[in-house]
C-alpha atoms as an extended CHARMM CRD file, in Angstrom:
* protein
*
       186  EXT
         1         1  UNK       CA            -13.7460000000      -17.4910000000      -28.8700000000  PROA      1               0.0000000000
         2         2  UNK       CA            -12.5020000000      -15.7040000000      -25.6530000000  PROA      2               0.0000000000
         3         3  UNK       CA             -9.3620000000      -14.0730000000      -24.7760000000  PROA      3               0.0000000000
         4         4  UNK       CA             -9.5100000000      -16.4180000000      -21.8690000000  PROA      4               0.0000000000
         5         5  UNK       CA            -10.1230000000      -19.2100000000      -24.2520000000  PROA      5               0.0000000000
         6         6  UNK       CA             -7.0690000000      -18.4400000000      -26.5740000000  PROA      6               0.0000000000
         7         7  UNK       CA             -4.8220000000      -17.5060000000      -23.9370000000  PROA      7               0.0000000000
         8         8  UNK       CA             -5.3990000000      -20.8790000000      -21.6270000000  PROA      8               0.0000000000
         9         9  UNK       CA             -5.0730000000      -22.6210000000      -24.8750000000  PROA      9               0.0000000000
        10        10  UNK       CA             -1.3700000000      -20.6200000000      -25.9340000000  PROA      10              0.0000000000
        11        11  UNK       CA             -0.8070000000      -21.1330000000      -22.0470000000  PROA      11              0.0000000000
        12        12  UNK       CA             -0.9430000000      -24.6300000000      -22.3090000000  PROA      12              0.0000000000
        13        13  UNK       CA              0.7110000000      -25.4260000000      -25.3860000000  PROA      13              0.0000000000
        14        14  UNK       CA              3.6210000000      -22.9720000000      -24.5550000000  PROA      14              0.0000000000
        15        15  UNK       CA              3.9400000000      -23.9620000000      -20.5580000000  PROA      15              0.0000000000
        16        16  UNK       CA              4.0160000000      -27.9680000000      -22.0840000000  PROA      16              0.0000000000
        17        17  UNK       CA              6.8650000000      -27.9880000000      -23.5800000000  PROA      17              0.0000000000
        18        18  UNK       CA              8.7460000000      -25.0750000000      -21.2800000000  PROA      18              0.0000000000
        19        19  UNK       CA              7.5630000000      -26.5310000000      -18.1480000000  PROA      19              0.0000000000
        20        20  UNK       CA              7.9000000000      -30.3510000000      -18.6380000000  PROA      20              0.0000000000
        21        21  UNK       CA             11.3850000000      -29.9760000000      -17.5790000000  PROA      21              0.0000000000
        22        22  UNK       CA             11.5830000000      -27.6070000000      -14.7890000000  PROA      22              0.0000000000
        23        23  UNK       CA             11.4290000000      -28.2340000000      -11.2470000000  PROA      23              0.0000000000
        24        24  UNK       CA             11.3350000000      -25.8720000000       -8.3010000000  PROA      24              0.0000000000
        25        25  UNK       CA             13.8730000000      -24.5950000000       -6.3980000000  PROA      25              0.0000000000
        26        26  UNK       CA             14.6320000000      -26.6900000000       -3.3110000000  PROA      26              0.0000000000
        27        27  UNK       CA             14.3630000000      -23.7840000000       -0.7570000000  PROA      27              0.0000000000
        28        28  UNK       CA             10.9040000000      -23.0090000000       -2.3660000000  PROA      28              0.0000000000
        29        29  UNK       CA              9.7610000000      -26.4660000000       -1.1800000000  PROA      29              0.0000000000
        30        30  UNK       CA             12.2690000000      -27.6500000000        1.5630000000  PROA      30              0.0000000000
        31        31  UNK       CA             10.6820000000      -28.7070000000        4.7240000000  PROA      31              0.0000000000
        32        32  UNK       CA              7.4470000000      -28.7580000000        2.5660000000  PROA      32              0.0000000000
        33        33  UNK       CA              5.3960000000      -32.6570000000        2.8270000000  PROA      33              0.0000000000
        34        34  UNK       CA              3.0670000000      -31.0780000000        1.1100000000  PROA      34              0.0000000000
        35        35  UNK       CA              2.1500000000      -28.5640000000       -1.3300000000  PROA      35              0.0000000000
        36        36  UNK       CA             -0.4020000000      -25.6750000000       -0.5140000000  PROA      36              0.0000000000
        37        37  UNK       CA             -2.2370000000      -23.9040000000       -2.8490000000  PROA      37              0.0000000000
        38        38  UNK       CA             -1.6180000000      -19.8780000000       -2.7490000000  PROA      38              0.0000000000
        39        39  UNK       CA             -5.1580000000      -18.1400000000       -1.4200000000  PROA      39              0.0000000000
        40        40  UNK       CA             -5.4360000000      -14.8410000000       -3.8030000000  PROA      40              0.0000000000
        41        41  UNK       CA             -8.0830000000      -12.3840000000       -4.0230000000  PROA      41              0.0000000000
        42        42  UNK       CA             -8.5300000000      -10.1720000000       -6.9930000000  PROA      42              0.0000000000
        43        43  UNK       CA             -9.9140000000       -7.0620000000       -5.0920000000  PROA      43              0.0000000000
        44        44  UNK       CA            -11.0330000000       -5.5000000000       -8.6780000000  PROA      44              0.0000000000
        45        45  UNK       CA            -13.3100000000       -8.1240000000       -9.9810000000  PROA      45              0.0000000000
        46        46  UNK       CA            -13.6560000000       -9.7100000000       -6.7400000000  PROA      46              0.0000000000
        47        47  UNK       CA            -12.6900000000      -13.2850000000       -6.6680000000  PROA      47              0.0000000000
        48        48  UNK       CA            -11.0330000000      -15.6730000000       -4.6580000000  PROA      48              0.0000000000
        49        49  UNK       CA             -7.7850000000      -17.7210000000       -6.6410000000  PROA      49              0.0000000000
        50        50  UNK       CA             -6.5590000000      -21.0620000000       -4.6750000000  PROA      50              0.0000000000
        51        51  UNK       CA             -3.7790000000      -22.1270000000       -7.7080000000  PROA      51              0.0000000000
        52        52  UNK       CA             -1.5830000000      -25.1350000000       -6.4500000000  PROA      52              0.0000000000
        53        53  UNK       CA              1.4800000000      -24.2870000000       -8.5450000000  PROA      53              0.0000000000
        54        54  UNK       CA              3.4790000000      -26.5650000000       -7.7850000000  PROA      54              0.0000000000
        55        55  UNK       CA              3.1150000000      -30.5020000000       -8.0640000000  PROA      55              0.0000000000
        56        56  UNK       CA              3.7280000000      -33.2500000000       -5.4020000000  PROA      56              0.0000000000
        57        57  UNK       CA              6.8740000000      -33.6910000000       -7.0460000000  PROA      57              0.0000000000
        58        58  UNK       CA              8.3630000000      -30.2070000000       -7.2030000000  PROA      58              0.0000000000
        59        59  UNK       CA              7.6880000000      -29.6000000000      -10.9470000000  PROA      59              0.0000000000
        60        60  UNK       CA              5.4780000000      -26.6320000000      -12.1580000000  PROA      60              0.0000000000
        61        61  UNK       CA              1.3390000000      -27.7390000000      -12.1590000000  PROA      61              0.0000000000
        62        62  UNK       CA              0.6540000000      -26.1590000000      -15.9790000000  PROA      62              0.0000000000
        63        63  UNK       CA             -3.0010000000      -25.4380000000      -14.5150000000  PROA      63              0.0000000000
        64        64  UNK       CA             -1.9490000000      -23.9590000000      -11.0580000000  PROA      64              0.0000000000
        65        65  UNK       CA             -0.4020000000      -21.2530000000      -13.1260000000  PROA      65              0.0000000000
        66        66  UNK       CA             -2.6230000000      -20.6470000000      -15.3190000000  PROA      66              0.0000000000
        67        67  UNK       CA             -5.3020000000      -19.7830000000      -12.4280000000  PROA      67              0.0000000000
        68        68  UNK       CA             -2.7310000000      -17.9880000000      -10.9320000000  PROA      68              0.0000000000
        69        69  UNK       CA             -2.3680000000      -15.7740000000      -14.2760000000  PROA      69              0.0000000000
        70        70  UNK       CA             -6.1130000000      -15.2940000000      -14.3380000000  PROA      70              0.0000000000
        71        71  UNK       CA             -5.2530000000      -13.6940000000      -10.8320000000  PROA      71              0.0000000000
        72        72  UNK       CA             -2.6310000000      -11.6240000000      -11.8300000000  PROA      72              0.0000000000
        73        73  UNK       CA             -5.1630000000      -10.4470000000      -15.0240000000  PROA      73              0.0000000000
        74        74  UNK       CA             -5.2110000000       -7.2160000000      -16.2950000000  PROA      74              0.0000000000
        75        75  UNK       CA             -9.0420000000       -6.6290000000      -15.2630000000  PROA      75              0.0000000000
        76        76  UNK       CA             -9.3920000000       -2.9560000000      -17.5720000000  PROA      76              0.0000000000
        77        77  UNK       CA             -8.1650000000       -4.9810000000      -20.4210000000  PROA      77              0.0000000000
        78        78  UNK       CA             -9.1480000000       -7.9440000000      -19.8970000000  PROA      78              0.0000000000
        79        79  UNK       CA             -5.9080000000       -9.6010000000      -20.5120000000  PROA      79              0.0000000000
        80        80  UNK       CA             -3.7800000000      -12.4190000000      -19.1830000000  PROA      80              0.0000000000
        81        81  UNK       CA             -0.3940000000      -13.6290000000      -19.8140000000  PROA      81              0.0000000000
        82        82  UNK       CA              1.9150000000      -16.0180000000      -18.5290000000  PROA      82              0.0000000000
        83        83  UNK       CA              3.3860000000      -14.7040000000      -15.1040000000  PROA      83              0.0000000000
        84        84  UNK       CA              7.0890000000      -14.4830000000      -14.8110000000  PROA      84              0.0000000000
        85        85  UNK       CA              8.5470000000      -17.6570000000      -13.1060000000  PROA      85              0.0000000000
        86        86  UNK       CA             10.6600000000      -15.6020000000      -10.5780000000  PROA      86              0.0000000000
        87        87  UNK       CA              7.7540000000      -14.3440000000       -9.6290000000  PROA      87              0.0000000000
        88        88  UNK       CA              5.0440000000      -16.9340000000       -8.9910000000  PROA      88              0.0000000000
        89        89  UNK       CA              7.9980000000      -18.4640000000       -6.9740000000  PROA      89              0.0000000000
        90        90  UNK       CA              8.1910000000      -15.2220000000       -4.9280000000  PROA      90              0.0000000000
        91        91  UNK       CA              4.4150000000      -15.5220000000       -3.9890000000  PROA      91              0.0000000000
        92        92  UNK       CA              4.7090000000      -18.6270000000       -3.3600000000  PROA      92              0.0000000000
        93        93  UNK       CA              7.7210000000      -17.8970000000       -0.4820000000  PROA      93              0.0000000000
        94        94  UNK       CA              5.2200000000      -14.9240000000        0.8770000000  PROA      94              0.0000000000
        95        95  UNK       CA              2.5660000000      -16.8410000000        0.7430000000  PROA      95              0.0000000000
        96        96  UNK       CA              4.1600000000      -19.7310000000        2.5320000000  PROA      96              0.0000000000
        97        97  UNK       CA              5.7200000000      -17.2930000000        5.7060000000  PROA      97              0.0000000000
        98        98  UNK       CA              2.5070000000      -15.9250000000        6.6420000000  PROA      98              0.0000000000
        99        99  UNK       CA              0.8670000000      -19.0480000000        6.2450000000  PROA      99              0.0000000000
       100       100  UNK       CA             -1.7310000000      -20.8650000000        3.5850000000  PROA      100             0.0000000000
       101       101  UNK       CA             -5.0730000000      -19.6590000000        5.5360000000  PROA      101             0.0000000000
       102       102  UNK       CA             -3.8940000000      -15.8880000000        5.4470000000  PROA      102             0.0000000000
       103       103  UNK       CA             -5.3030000000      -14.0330000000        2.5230000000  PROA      103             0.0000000000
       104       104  UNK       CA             -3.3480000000      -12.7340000000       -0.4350000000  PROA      104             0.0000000000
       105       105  UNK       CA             -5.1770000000       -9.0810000000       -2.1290000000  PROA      105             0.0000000000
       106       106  UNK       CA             -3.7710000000       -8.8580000000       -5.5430000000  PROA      106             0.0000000000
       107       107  UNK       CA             -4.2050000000       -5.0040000000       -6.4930000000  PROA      107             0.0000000000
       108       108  UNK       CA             -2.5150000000       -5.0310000000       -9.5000000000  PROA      108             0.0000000000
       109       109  UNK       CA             -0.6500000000       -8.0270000000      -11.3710000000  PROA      109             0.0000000000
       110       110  UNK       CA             -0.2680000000       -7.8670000000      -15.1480000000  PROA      110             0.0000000000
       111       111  UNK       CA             -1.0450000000       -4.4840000000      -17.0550000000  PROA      111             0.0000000000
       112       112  UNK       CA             -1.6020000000       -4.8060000000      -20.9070000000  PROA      112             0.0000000000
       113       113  UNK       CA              0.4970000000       -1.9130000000      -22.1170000000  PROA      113             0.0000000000
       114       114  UNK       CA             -2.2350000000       -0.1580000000      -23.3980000000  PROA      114             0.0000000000
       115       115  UNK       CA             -3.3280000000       -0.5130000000      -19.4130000000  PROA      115             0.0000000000
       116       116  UNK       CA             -0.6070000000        1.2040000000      -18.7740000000  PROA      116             0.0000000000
       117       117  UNK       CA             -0.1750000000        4.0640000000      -20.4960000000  PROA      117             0.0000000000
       118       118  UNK       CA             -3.9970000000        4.9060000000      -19.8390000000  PROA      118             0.0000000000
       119       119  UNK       CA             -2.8300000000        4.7740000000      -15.7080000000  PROA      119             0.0000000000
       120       120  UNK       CA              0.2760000000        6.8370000000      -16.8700000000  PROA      120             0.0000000000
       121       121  UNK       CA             -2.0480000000        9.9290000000      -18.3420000000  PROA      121             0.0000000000
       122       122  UNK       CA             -4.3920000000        9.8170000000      -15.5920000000  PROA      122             0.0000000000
       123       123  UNK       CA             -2.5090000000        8.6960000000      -12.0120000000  PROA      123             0.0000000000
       124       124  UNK       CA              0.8060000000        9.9380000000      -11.2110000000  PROA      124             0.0000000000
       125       125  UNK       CA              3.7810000000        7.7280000000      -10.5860000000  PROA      125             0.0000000000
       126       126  UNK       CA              2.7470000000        5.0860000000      -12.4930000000  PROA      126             0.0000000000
       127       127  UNK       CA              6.3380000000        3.9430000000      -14.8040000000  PROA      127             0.0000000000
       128       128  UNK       CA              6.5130000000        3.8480000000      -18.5500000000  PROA      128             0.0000000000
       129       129  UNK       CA              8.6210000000        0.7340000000      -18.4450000000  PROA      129             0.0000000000
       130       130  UNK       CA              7.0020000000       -0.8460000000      -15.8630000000  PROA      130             0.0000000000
       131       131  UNK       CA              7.4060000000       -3.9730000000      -14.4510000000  PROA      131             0.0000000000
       132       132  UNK       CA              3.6900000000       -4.8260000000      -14.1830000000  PROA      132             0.0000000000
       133       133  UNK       CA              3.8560000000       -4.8700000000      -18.1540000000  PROA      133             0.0000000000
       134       134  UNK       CA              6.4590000000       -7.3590000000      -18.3930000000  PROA      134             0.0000000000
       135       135  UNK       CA              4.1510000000       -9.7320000000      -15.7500000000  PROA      135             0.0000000000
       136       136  UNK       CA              7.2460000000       -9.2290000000      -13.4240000000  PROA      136             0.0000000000
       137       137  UNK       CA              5.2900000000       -7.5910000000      -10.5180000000  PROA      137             0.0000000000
       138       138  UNK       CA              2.3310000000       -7.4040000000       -8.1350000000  PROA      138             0.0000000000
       139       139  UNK       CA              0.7640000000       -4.6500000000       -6.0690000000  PROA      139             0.0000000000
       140       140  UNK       CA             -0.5590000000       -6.4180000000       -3.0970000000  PROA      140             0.0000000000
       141       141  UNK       CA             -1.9080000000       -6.4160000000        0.3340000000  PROA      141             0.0000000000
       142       142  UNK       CA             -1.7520000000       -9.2040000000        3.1120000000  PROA      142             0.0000000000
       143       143  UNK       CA             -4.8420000000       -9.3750000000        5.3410000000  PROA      143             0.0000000000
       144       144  UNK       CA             -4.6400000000       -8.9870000000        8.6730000000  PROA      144             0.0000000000
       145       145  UNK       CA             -0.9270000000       -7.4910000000        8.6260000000  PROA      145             0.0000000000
       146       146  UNK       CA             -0.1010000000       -4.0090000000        9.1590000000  PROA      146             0.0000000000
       147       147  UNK       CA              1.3820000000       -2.7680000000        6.4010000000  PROA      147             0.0000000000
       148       148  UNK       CA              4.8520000000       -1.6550000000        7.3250000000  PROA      148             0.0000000000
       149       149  UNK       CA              5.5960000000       -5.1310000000        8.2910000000  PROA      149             0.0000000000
       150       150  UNK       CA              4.7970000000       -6.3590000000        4.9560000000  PROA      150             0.0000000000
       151       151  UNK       CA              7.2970000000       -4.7260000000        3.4060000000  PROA      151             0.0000000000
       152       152  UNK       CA              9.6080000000       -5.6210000000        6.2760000000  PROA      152             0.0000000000
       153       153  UNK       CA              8.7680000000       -9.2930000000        4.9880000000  PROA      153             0.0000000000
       154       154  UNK       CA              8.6290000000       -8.3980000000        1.5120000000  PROA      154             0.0000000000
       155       155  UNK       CA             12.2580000000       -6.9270000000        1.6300000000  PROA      155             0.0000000000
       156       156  UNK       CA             13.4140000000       -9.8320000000        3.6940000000  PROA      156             0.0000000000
       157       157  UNK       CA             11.6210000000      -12.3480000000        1.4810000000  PROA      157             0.0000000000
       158       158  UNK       CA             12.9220000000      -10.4920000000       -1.8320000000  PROA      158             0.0000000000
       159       159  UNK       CA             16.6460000000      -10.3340000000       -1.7940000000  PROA      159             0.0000000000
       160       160  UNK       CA             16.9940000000       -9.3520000000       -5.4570000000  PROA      160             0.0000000000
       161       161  UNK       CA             13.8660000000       -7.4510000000       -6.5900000000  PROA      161             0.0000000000
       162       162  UNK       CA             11.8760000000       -4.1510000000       -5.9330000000  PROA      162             0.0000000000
       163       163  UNK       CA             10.0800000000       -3.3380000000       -2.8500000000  PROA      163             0.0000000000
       164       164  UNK       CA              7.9220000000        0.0680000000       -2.9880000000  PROA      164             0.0000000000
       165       165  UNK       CA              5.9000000000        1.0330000000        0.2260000000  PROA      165             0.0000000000
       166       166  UNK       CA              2.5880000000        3.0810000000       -0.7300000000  PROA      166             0.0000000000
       167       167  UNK       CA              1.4920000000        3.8580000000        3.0870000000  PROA      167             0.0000000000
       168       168  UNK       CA             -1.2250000000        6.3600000000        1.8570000000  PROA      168             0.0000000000
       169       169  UNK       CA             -3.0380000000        3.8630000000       -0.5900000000  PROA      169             0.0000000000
       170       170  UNK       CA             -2.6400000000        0.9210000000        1.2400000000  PROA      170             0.0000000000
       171       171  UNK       CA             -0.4640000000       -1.4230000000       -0.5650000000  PROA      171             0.0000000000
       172       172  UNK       CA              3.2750000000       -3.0830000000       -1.1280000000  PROA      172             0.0000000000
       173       173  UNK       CA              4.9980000000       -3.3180000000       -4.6680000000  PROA      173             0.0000000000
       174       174  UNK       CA              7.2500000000       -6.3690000000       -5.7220000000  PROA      174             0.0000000000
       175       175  UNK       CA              8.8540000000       -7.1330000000       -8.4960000000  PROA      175             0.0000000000
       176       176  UNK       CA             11.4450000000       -9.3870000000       -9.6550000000  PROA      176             0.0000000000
       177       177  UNK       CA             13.6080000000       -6.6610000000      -11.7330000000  PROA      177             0.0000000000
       178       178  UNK       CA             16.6960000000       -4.9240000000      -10.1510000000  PROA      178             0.0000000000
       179       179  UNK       CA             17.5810000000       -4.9030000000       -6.6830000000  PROA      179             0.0000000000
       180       180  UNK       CA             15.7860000000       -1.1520000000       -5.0810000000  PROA      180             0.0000000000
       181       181  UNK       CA             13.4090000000        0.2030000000       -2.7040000000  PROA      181             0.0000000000
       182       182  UNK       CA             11.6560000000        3.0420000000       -2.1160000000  PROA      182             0.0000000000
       183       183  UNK       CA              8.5170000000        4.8940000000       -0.2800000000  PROA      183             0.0000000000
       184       184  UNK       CA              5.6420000000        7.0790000000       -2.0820000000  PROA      184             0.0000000000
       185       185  UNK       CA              3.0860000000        8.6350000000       -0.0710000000  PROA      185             0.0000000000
       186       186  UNK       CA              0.8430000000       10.2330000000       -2.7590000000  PROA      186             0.0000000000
């Protein structure tokens, strides 16, 4: 059996009984008729994600997120786990300001931590605790968009989480832990 495999099927069984009850935030979906599906691209094993996350009644779609994990996968590892809430809703905000036919590049999502600590011996600035392990974070890139003005919308978009600007490599950090921001250019 696959990791895939096992994890959709832990996904499933787990997300059923969390999810059944929850519904979205009303600001997430206010002014919404109807619900768009995020358009992700995994730049490291090249493939396009379309996850509708969200049903026509504002509750979690179980399957939505469990594309979107496979989105957020740690590609080295091979590895996917369930995406923190906070911040599939965060996409989802992104996502809908710049609008449902602009592209998404997911860079890094999740990182198994043995993912990790390989990128922490071999790349510098990469944290021991970081976020990316706890699937609280993404590393992305919005087509089309320079990049300074993603993180303007980023920051403006994330009132509570981190924001890191990596001008030199071409991306924006996010994360739904502790309010900070901050620049590297190496």
């Amino acid at each position: 059996m696959s990791i895939i495999t096992e994890s959709r099927r832990k996904f499933i069984k787990d997300s059923a009984i969390i999810l059944s009850t929850m519904a979205v935030p009303s600001e997430v979906l206010a002014k919404t008729r109807k619900v768009q599906p995020l358009n992700l691209f995994n730049t490291h094993i090249q493939k396009s994600f379309h996850p509708k996350i969200y049903t026509e009644s504002g509750q979690y779609n179980i399957m939505g997120l469990f594309e979107l994990d496979k989105a957020m996968m740690d590609y080295r590892a091979y590895k996917i786990t369930r995406i923190d809430l906070r911040l599939v809703n965060l996409l989802y905000k992104i996502q809908k300001h710049i609008g449902f036919n602009r592209r998404i590049n997911i860079l890094s999502g999740y990182r198994s931590p043995a993912t990790n600590n390989y990128l922490r011996q071999h790349s510098k600035g990469v944290a021991k605790h970081s976020y990316h392990v706890k699937a609280m974070a993404v590393d992305l890139h919005i087509d089309g968009m320079r990049l300074s003005k993603q993180r303007e919308l980023i920051r403006s978009i994330n009132q509570t989480g981190g924001v890191g600007y990596y001008p030199n490599s071409g991306f924006v950090h996010t994360d739904v832990g502790p309010k900070r921001s901050w620049t590297r250019l190496a």
